[in-house]
């Protein structure tokens, strides 16, 4: 495989298949020229991602998605300088589809592979369209991860705090399941909360030290509250769905923001952002803007399609690794956890 990293503006094909979105994107001249995402709807009826079904769907989707991404970018596969692919973390069967496809493609084209860490890519999504100053603090909130990360000069990442159990997105999804909402429940809760009172119900906020997070207690607190209230009134959830959603969202978001405030106070960093699927949450976006005002710092949020799982962030992260001369090999393997 030829790694021609003397190219300062490489054309990178990005491929993402870590969970239930099959995605391909093209980075060219430092800009994203296409970002095709096929979200697998099949999991909705099961209340969560069914790993084996996800792998099968990725297999069906991967070639058409890559093909569309190349066409939309107006390039042929031979124009690509390197193929960047999510190596992990994620579901093994899902990762293997994108990763093995990438290896086969790279081998047949004699092009280099770039291994991309999915979590880092969510953070780098900030730099696709914006130019935050370094050091930059990022609250990464996805379905699988919750972390506060400091991004240093040259895109070096330092994790300042992580969740001890569930991720913020999981907390939204599990709360939604208790309310009978379809998966993923985060966007549903966000929508329903708009008509509700955020202070209607009080749920326990987890008490974690420093910049660590914990969400398992929130879920238990919601479960007990709902059990008590539905005992007296069978239709309680249905009749109070907006208030319940607004209060759950308020609990999770206030907790996230309190940790971000603590991180800003501890580090004195002047630019801050949120990334990952939960960064699409309208209340979190609004609260981030307020926090930035209060702390006199610059706030950044990647555009919506770069918050949820997408290959644009993989291609962009691939570009960073390309410049560092960091290439994968055909014997590398995927990883499910960090
Ligand atoms: O980053 P992502 O697309 O996939 C992972 O890498 O996990 O994040 C998915 C998570 C799900 O838990 C989903 O419920 C949550 O992001 N999410 C939201 C919203 N949109 C997506 N959570 C709250 N409000 C939203 N608007
Ligand atoms: Zn993700």
Short mmCIF file of C-alpha atoms and ligand atoms in Angstrom, two decimals:
data_model
loop_
_atom_site.label_atom_id
_atom_site.label_comp_id
_atom_site.label_asym_id
_atom_site.label_seq_id
_atom_site.Cartn_x
_atom_site.Cartn_y
_atom_site.Cartn_z
CA UNK A 1 0.00 0.00 0.00
CA UNK A 2 1.30 3.41 -0.91
CA UNK A 3 0.99 6.13 1.74
CA UNK A 4 1.61 9.36 -0.14
CA UNK A 5 1.37 11.75 2.79
CA UNK A 6 3.32 14.45 1.01
CA UNK A 7 -0.11 15.43 -0.26
CA UNK A 8 -1.18 18.39 1.90
CA UNK A 9 -4.84 18.19 0.81
CA UNK A 10 -5.52 14.45 0.48
CA UNK A 11 -8.83 13.08 -0.77
CA UNK A 12 -10.10 10.86 2.04
CA UNK A 13 -13.00 8.44 1.81
CA UNK A 14 -14.50 8.01 5.30
CA UNK A 15 -16.50 4.94 6.30
CA UNK A 16 -18.55 4.52 9.48
CA UNK A 17 -20.46 1.39 10.56
CA UNK A 18 -19.99 1.16 14.34
CA UNK A 19 -23.64 0.97 15.36
CA UNK A 20 -26.84 1.34 13.32
CA UNK A 21 -25.85 4.01 10.78
CA UNK A 22 -24.05 3.05 7.57
CA UNK A 23 -22.23 6.14 6.38
CA UNK A 24 -19.63 7.24 3.83
CA UNK A 25 -18.16 10.69 3.22
CA UNK A 26 -15.55 12.39 1.08
CA UNK A 27 -13.03 14.93 2.39
CA UNK A 28 -11.39 16.91 -0.38
CA UNK A 29 -9.35 20.11 -0.22
CA UNK A 30 -9.97 20.14 3.53
CA UNK A 31 -13.75 20.24 3.11
CA UNK A 32 -16.54 17.68 3.27
CA UNK A 33 -17.96 17.17 -0.22
CA UNK A 34 -20.47 14.45 0.64
CA UNK A 35 -21.80 12.76 3.76
CA UNK A 36 -24.27 9.97 3.08
CA UNK A 37 -25.95 8.37 6.09
CA UNK A 38 -28.31 5.42 5.98
CA UNK A 39 -30.00 5.06 9.38
CA UNK A 40 -31.40 1.60 9.98
CA UNK A 41 -35.06 2.02 10.91
CA UNK A 42 -35.57 -1.67 11.65
CA UNK A 43 -34.39 -1.38 15.28
CA UNK A 44 -37.20 1.02 16.27
CA UNK A 45 -39.71 -1.77 16.84
CA UNK A 46 -37.29 -3.67 19.10
CA UNK A 47 -36.62 -0.76 21.46
CA UNK A 48 -32.87 -0.86 20.84
CA UNK A 49 -30.23 -1.89 18.32
CA UNK A 50 -30.29 -5.63 17.52
CA UNK A 51 -26.61 -6.32 16.73
CA UNK A 52 -27.08 -9.15 14.23
CA UNK A 53 -29.69 -7.22 12.27
CA UNK A 54 -27.42 -4.18 12.26
CA UNK A 55 -24.56 -6.21 10.71
CA UNK A 56 -26.84 -7.59 7.99
CA UNK A 57 -28.17 -4.12 7.15
CA UNK A 58 -24.63 -2.73 6.98
CA UNK A 59 -23.81 -5.47 4.48
CA UNK A 60 -26.75 -4.45 2.32
CA UNK A 61 -26.03 -0.75 2.62
CA UNK A 62 -22.27 -0.38 2.47
CA UNK A 63 -21.69 -0.52 -1.29
CA UNK A 64 -24.62 1.74 -2.32
CA UNK A 65 -23.74 4.24 0.46
CA UNK A 66 -20.06 4.45 -0.58
CA UNK A 67 -21.05 4.66 -4.23
CA UNK A 68 -23.49 7.53 -3.55
CA UNK A 69 -20.91 9.40 -1.45
CA UNK A 70 -18.35 9.23 -4.28
CA UNK A 71 -20.92 10.33 -6.88
CA UNK A 72 -22.16 13.22 -4.73
CA UNK A 73 -18.57 14.40 -4.27
CA UNK A 74 -18.06 14.14 -8.03
CA UNK A 75 -15.05 11.83 -7.77
CA UNK A 76 -14.14 8.30 -8.81
CA UNK A 77 -12.74 5.70 -6.42
CA UNK A 78 -9.29 6.08 -8.04
CA UNK A 79 -9.19 9.74 -6.94
CA UNK A 80 -9.12 8.71 -3.27
CA UNK A 81 -5.73 9.04 -1.52
CA UNK A 82 -6.66 7.04 1.61
CA UNK A 83 -9.63 5.24 3.15
CA UNK A 84 -10.42 6.13 6.75
CA UNK A 85 -12.63 3.75 8.68
CA UNK A 86 -14.01 3.49 12.22
CA UNK A 87 -11.91 0.86 13.99
CA UNK A 88 -13.90 1.06 17.27
CA UNK A 89 -15.49 1.30 19.73
CA UNK A 90 -18.83 -0.14 18.71
CA UNK A 91 -20.66 -3.38 17.96
CA UNK A 92 -18.20 -5.95 16.65
CA UNK A 93 -20.41 -7.31 13.87
CA UNK A 94 -21.21 -3.77 12.68
CA UNK A 95 -17.59 -2.60 12.82
CA UNK A 96 -16.39 -5.66 10.91
CA UNK A 97 -18.57 -4.84 7.91
CA UNK A 98 -17.10 -1.36 7.37
CA UNK A 99 -13.59 -2.34 8.42
CA UNK A 100 -13.31 -5.48 6.31
CA UNK A 101 -14.84 -3.65 3.36
CA UNK A 102 -12.22 -0.93 3.83
CA UNK A 103 -9.37 -3.43 3.87
CA UNK A 104 -10.62 -5.11 0.70
CA UNK A 105 -11.04 -1.79 -1.06
CA UNK A 106 -7.63 -0.53 0.07
CA UNK A 107 -5.96 -3.74 -1.07
CA UNK A 108 -7.61 -3.69 -4.47
CA UNK A 109 -6.79 0.00 -5.03
CA UNK A 110 -3.34 -0.11 -3.43
CA UNK A 111 -4.30 2.80 -1.17
CA UNK A 112 -3.51 3.27 2.55
CA UNK A 113 -5.96 2.65 5.38
CA UNK A 114 -6.42 5.11 8.24
CA UNK A 115 -7.79 3.69 11.52
CA UNK A 116 -10.19 6.09 13.22
CA UNK A 117 -11.36 6.09 16.83
CA UNK A 118 -15.11 6.81 16.81
CA UNK A 119 -15.09 8.88 20.02
CA UNK A 120 -12.19 11.08 18.93
CA UNK A 121 -13.96 11.60 15.59
CA UNK A 122 -17.08 12.93 17.39
CA UNK A 123 -14.82 15.51 19.07
CA UNK A 124 -12.98 16.42 15.85
CA UNK A 125 -16.39 17.06 14.23
CA UNK A 126 -16.10 20.53 15.79
CA UNK A 127 -13.24 21.40 13.48
CA UNK A 128 -15.01 20.49 10.22
CA UNK A 129 -16.69 23.88 9.93
CA UNK A 130 -15.46 25.86 12.93
CA UNK A 131 -12.11 26.94 14.23
CA UNK A 132 -12.18 26.86 18.04
CA UNK A 133 -9.01 28.05 19.76
CA UNK A 134 -6.84 25.55 21.66
CA UNK A 135 -7.08 24.32 24.34
CA UNK A 136 -10.72 23.45 23.69
CA UNK A 137 -13.03 21.65 26.13
CA UNK A 138 -15.49 19.19 24.64
CA UNK A 139 -18.37 17.47 26.36
CA UNK A 140 -18.85 14.29 24.36
CA UNK A 141 -22.34 12.88 24.88
CA UNK A 142 -23.39 9.92 22.75
CA UNK A 143 -25.34 6.69 23.12
CA UNK A 144 -22.26 4.84 24.33
CA UNK A 145 -20.00 7.49 25.87
CA UNK A 146 -19.98 10.52 28.13
CA UNK A 147 -16.69 12.30 28.63
CA UNK A 148 -15.16 15.71 29.10
CA UNK A 149 -12.10 15.96 26.89
CA UNK A 150 -9.50 18.67 26.53
CA UNK A 151 -8.30 19.17 22.95
CA UNK A 152 -4.75 20.51 22.86
CA UNK A 153 -2.74 22.06 20.04
CA UNK A 154 -2.24 19.55 17.18
CA UNK A 155 -5.54 17.86 18.11
CA UNK A 156 -4.03 15.93 21.03
CA UNK A 157 -6.84 14.68 23.32
CA UNK A 158 -6.80 14.41 27.11
CA UNK A 159 -9.79 12.83 28.90
CA UNK A 160 -10.64 14.82 32.05
CA UNK A 161 -13.68 12.80 33.17
CA UNK A 162 -15.86 9.89 32.03
CA UNK A 163 -19.02 8.10 33.00
CA UNK A 164 -18.76 5.36 35.60
CA UNK A 165 -21.76 3.48 34.19
CA UNK A 166 -24.39 4.49 31.59
CA UNK A 167 -23.85 7.17 28.96
CA UNK A 168 -26.06 10.27 28.73
CA UNK A 169 -27.73 8.99 25.53
CA UNK A 170 -28.41 5.67 27.24
CA UNK A 171 -30.06 7.56 30.12
CA UNK A 172 -32.39 9.28 27.60
CA UNK A 173 -33.08 5.97 25.84
CA UNK A 174 -33.72 3.98 29.03
CA UNK A 175 -35.96 6.72 30.45
CA UNK A 176 -37.85 6.75 27.15
CA UNK A 177 -38.32 3.00 27.30
CA UNK A 178 -39.90 3.38 30.77
CA UNK A 179 -42.26 5.96 29.24
CA UNK A 180 -43.11 3.63 26.34
CA UNK A 181 -41.38 5.82 23.73
CA UNK A 182 -39.76 4.31 20.61
CA UNK A 183 -35.97 3.87 20.30
CA UNK A 184 -33.93 6.07 20.16
CA UNK A 185 -35.90 8.01 22.76
CA UNK A 186 -33.59 11.06 22.98
CA UNK A 187 -35.12 12.93 20.01
CA UNK A 188 -38.68 12.01 21.17
CA UNK A 189 -38.06 13.29 24.69
CA UNK A 190 -36.57 16.48 23.23
CA UNK A 191 -39.70 17.02 21.10
CA UNK A 192 -42.27 16.23 23.81
CA UNK A 193 -40.37 18.26 26.44
CA UNK A 194 -41.01 21.46 24.48
CA UNK A 195 -44.62 21.51 25.78
CA UNK A 196 -43.73 20.41 29.33
CA UNK A 197 -42.69 21.89 32.65
CA UNK A 198 -39.04 21.01 33.45
CA UNK A 199 -39.69 21.42 37.18
CA UNK A 200 -42.87 19.31 37.35
CA UNK A 201 -41.04 16.26 38.74
CA UNK A 202 -37.79 16.01 40.68
CA UNK A 203 -35.43 13.12 39.96
CA UNK A 204 -32.26 12.35 41.91
CA UNK A 205 -29.16 13.89 40.45
CA UNK A 206 -26.18 11.56 40.70
CA UNK A 207 -23.56 12.56 43.21
CA UNK A 208 -20.20 11.91 41.54
CA UNK A 209 -16.85 13.38 42.44
CA UNK A 210 -14.76 15.56 40.19
CA UNK A 211 -15.55 15.31 36.49
CA UNK A 212 -16.91 11.74 36.57
CA UNK A 213 -20.49 11.03 35.56
CA UNK A 214 -23.01 8.41 36.63
CA UNK A 215 -26.45 7.90 35.14
CA UNK A 216 -27.67 4.61 36.59
CA UNK A 217 -29.19 6.40 39.62
CA UNK A 218 -31.29 8.71 37.40
CA UNK A 219 -32.84 5.71 35.69
CA UNK A 220 -33.69 4.08 39.04
CA UNK A 221 -35.14 7.34 40.33
CA UNK A 222 -37.36 7.66 37.24
CA UNK A 223 -38.43 4.02 37.54
CA UNK A 224 -39.48 4.37 41.22
CA UNK A 225 -41.31 7.65 40.58
CA UNK A 226 -43.24 6.13 37.68
CA UNK A 227 -44.07 2.97 39.65
CA UNK A 228 -45.52 5.07 42.48
CA UNK A 229 -47.51 7.39 40.23
CA UNK A 230 -48.93 4.72 37.90
CA UNK A 231 -50.14 2.68 40.90
CA UNK A 232 -52.66 5.45 41.64
CA UNK A 233 -53.46 6.28 38.01
CA UNK A 234 -53.02 3.85 35.13
CA UNK A 235 -52.98 6.65 32.56
CA UNK A 236 -50.53 8.80 34.50
CA UNK A 237 -47.71 8.57 31.95
CA UNK A 238 -49.97 9.28 28.99
CA UNK A 239 -51.59 12.27 30.72
CA UNK A 240 -48.30 13.78 31.88
CA UNK A 241 -45.92 12.78 29.10
CA UNK A 242 -44.73 16.33 28.27
CA UNK A 243 -44.01 17.23 31.91
CA UNK A 244 -42.25 13.91 32.47
CA UNK A 245 -40.07 14.39 29.37
CA UNK A 246 -39.26 18.00 30.27
CA UNK A 247 -38.30 17.01 33.83
CA UNK A 248 -36.16 14.05 32.74
CA UNK A 249 -34.41 16.21 30.15
CA UNK A 250 -33.89 18.98 32.71
CA UNK A 251 -32.33 16.50 35.18
CA UNK A 252 -29.90 15.00 32.65
CA UNK A 253 -28.95 18.30 31.01
CA UNK A 254 -28.48 20.22 34.28
CA UNK A 255 -26.14 17.49 35.49
CA UNK A 256 -24.10 17.61 32.26
CA UNK A 257 -23.90 21.40 32.39
CA UNK A 258 -22.85 21.40 36.06
CA UNK A 259 -19.89 19.15 35.18
CA UNK A 260 -18.96 21.31 32.22
CA UNK A 261 -19.05 24.40 34.45
CA UNK A 262 -16.74 22.63 36.91
CA UNK A 263 -14.34 21.70 34.07
CA UNK A 264 -14.25 25.31 32.82
CA UNK A 265 -13.58 26.59 36.35
CA UNK A 266 -10.82 24.03 36.93
CA UNK A 267 -9.02 24.55 33.62
CA UNK A 268 -9.71 28.19 32.82
CA UNK A 269 -10.20 27.16 29.16
CA UNK A 270 -11.92 29.78 27.00
CA UNK A 271 -13.58 27.70 24.29
CA UNK A 272 -16.06 24.92 24.86
CA UNK A 273 -18.32 22.63 22.83
CA UNK A 274 -20.60 19.61 22.85
CA UNK A 275 -20.44 16.64 20.49
CA UNK A 276 -22.12 13.26 19.92
CA UNK A 277 -25.76 12.33 19.39
CA UNK A 278 -27.05 14.04 22.57
CA UNK A 279 -25.47 17.31 21.35
CA UNK A 280 -28.51 17.42 19.04
CA UNK A 281 -30.67 18.05 22.13
CA UNK A 282 -32.25 21.50 21.93
CA UNK A 283 -32.31 22.09 25.70
CA UNK A 284 -28.61 21.14 26.05
CA UNK A 285 -27.76 23.52 23.19
CA UNK A 286 -29.66 26.32 24.90
CA UNK A 287 -28.09 25.62 28.29
CA UNK A 288 -24.61 25.53 26.72
CA UNK A 289 -25.19 29.00 25.27
CA UNK A 290 -26.22 30.26 28.73
CA UNK A 291 -23.18 28.67 30.36
CA UNK A 292 -20.90 30.28 27.78
CA UNK A 293 -22.43 33.68 28.53
CA UNK A 294 -22.09 33.18 32.26
CA UNK A 295 -18.46 32.03 32.02
CA UNK A 296 -17.51 34.43 29.22
CA UNK A 297 -16.25 31.69 26.90
CA UNK A 298 -16.85 30.83 23.22
CA UNK A 299 -19.33 27.99 22.65
CA UNK A 300 -19.33 25.66 19.61
CA UNK A 301 -21.70 22.96 18.38
CA UNK A 302 -21.12 20.98 15.17
CA UNK A 303 -23.99 21.15 12.72
CA UNK A 304 -26.73 18.61 13.34
CA UNK A 305 -25.62 16.01 10.75
CA UNK A 306 -22.11 16.02 12.24
CA UNK A 307 -23.45 15.42 15.79
CA UNK A 308 -25.12 12.05 15.26
CA UNK A 309 -23.12 9.16 13.76
CA UNK A 310 -21.68 10.14 10.38
CA UNK A 311 -18.69 9.44 8.16
CA UNK A 312 -17.81 13.11 7.65
CA UNK A 313 -16.21 13.13 11.10
CA UNK A 314 -14.40 9.86 10.23
CA UNK A 315 -13.01 11.34 7.00
CA UNK A 316 -11.97 14.50 8.86
CA UNK A 317 -10.29 12.52 11.65
CA UNK A 318 -8.67 10.44 8.89
CA UNK A 319 -7.23 13.66 7.47
CA UNK A 320 -5.62 14.49 10.83
CA UNK A 321 -4.05 11.01 11.09
CA UNK A 322 -2.92 11.21 7.43
CA UNK A 323 -0.95 14.36 8.19
CA UNK A 324 0.59 12.65 11.22
CA UNK A 325 1.66 9.82 8.96
CA UNK A 326 -0.41 7.35 11.00
CA UNK A 327 -1.63 4.55 8.75
CA UNK A 328 -3.21 1.18 9.50
CA UNK A 329 -2.16 -2.20 8.16
CA UNK A 330 -4.08 -5.10 6.64
CA UNK A 331 -3.59 -7.16 9.81
CA UNK A 332 -5.08 -4.58 12.20
CA UNK A 333 -8.34 -5.55 13.94
CA UNK A 334 -11.42 -3.74 15.25
CA UNK A 335 -12.01 -3.05 18.95
CA UNK A 336 -15.38 -2.97 20.70
CA UNK A 337 -14.34 -1.03 23.82
CA UNK A 338 -11.60 1.39 24.72
O1 LIG B 1 -23.51 9.63 18.71
P1 LIG B 1 -24.71 8.82 18.43
O2 LIG B 1 -25.49 9.08 17.18
O3 LIG B 1 -24.37 7.29 18.46
C1 LIG B 1 -23.43 6.75 19.32
O4 LIG B 1 -22.22 6.78 18.98
O5 LIG B 1 -23.85 6.33 20.43
O6 LIG B 1 -25.68 9.00 19.69
C2 LIG B 1 -26.91 8.36 19.78
C3 LIG B 1 -27.61 8.83 21.06
C4 LIG B 1 -28.89 8.06 21.37
O7 LIG B 1 -28.83 7.65 22.72
C5 LIG B 1 -29.99 9.09 21.16
O8 LIG B 1 -31.12 8.90 21.98
C6 LIG B 1 -29.27 10.38 21.48
O9 LIG B 1 -27.98 10.22 20.92
N1 LIG B 1 -29.91 11.56 20.88
C7 LIG B 1 -30.52 12.51 21.61
C8 LIG B 1 -31.06 13.44 20.69
N2 LIG B 1 -30.75 13.02 19.42
C9 LIG B 1 -30.03 11.86 19.56
N3 LIG B 1 -30.64 12.65 22.94
C10 LIG B 1 -31.32 13.73 23.38
N4 LIG B 1 -31.90 14.65 22.56
C11 LIG B 1 -31.79 14.55 21.22
N5 LIG B 1 -32.34 15.48 20.43
ZN1 LIG B 2 -21.33 8.02 17.90
#
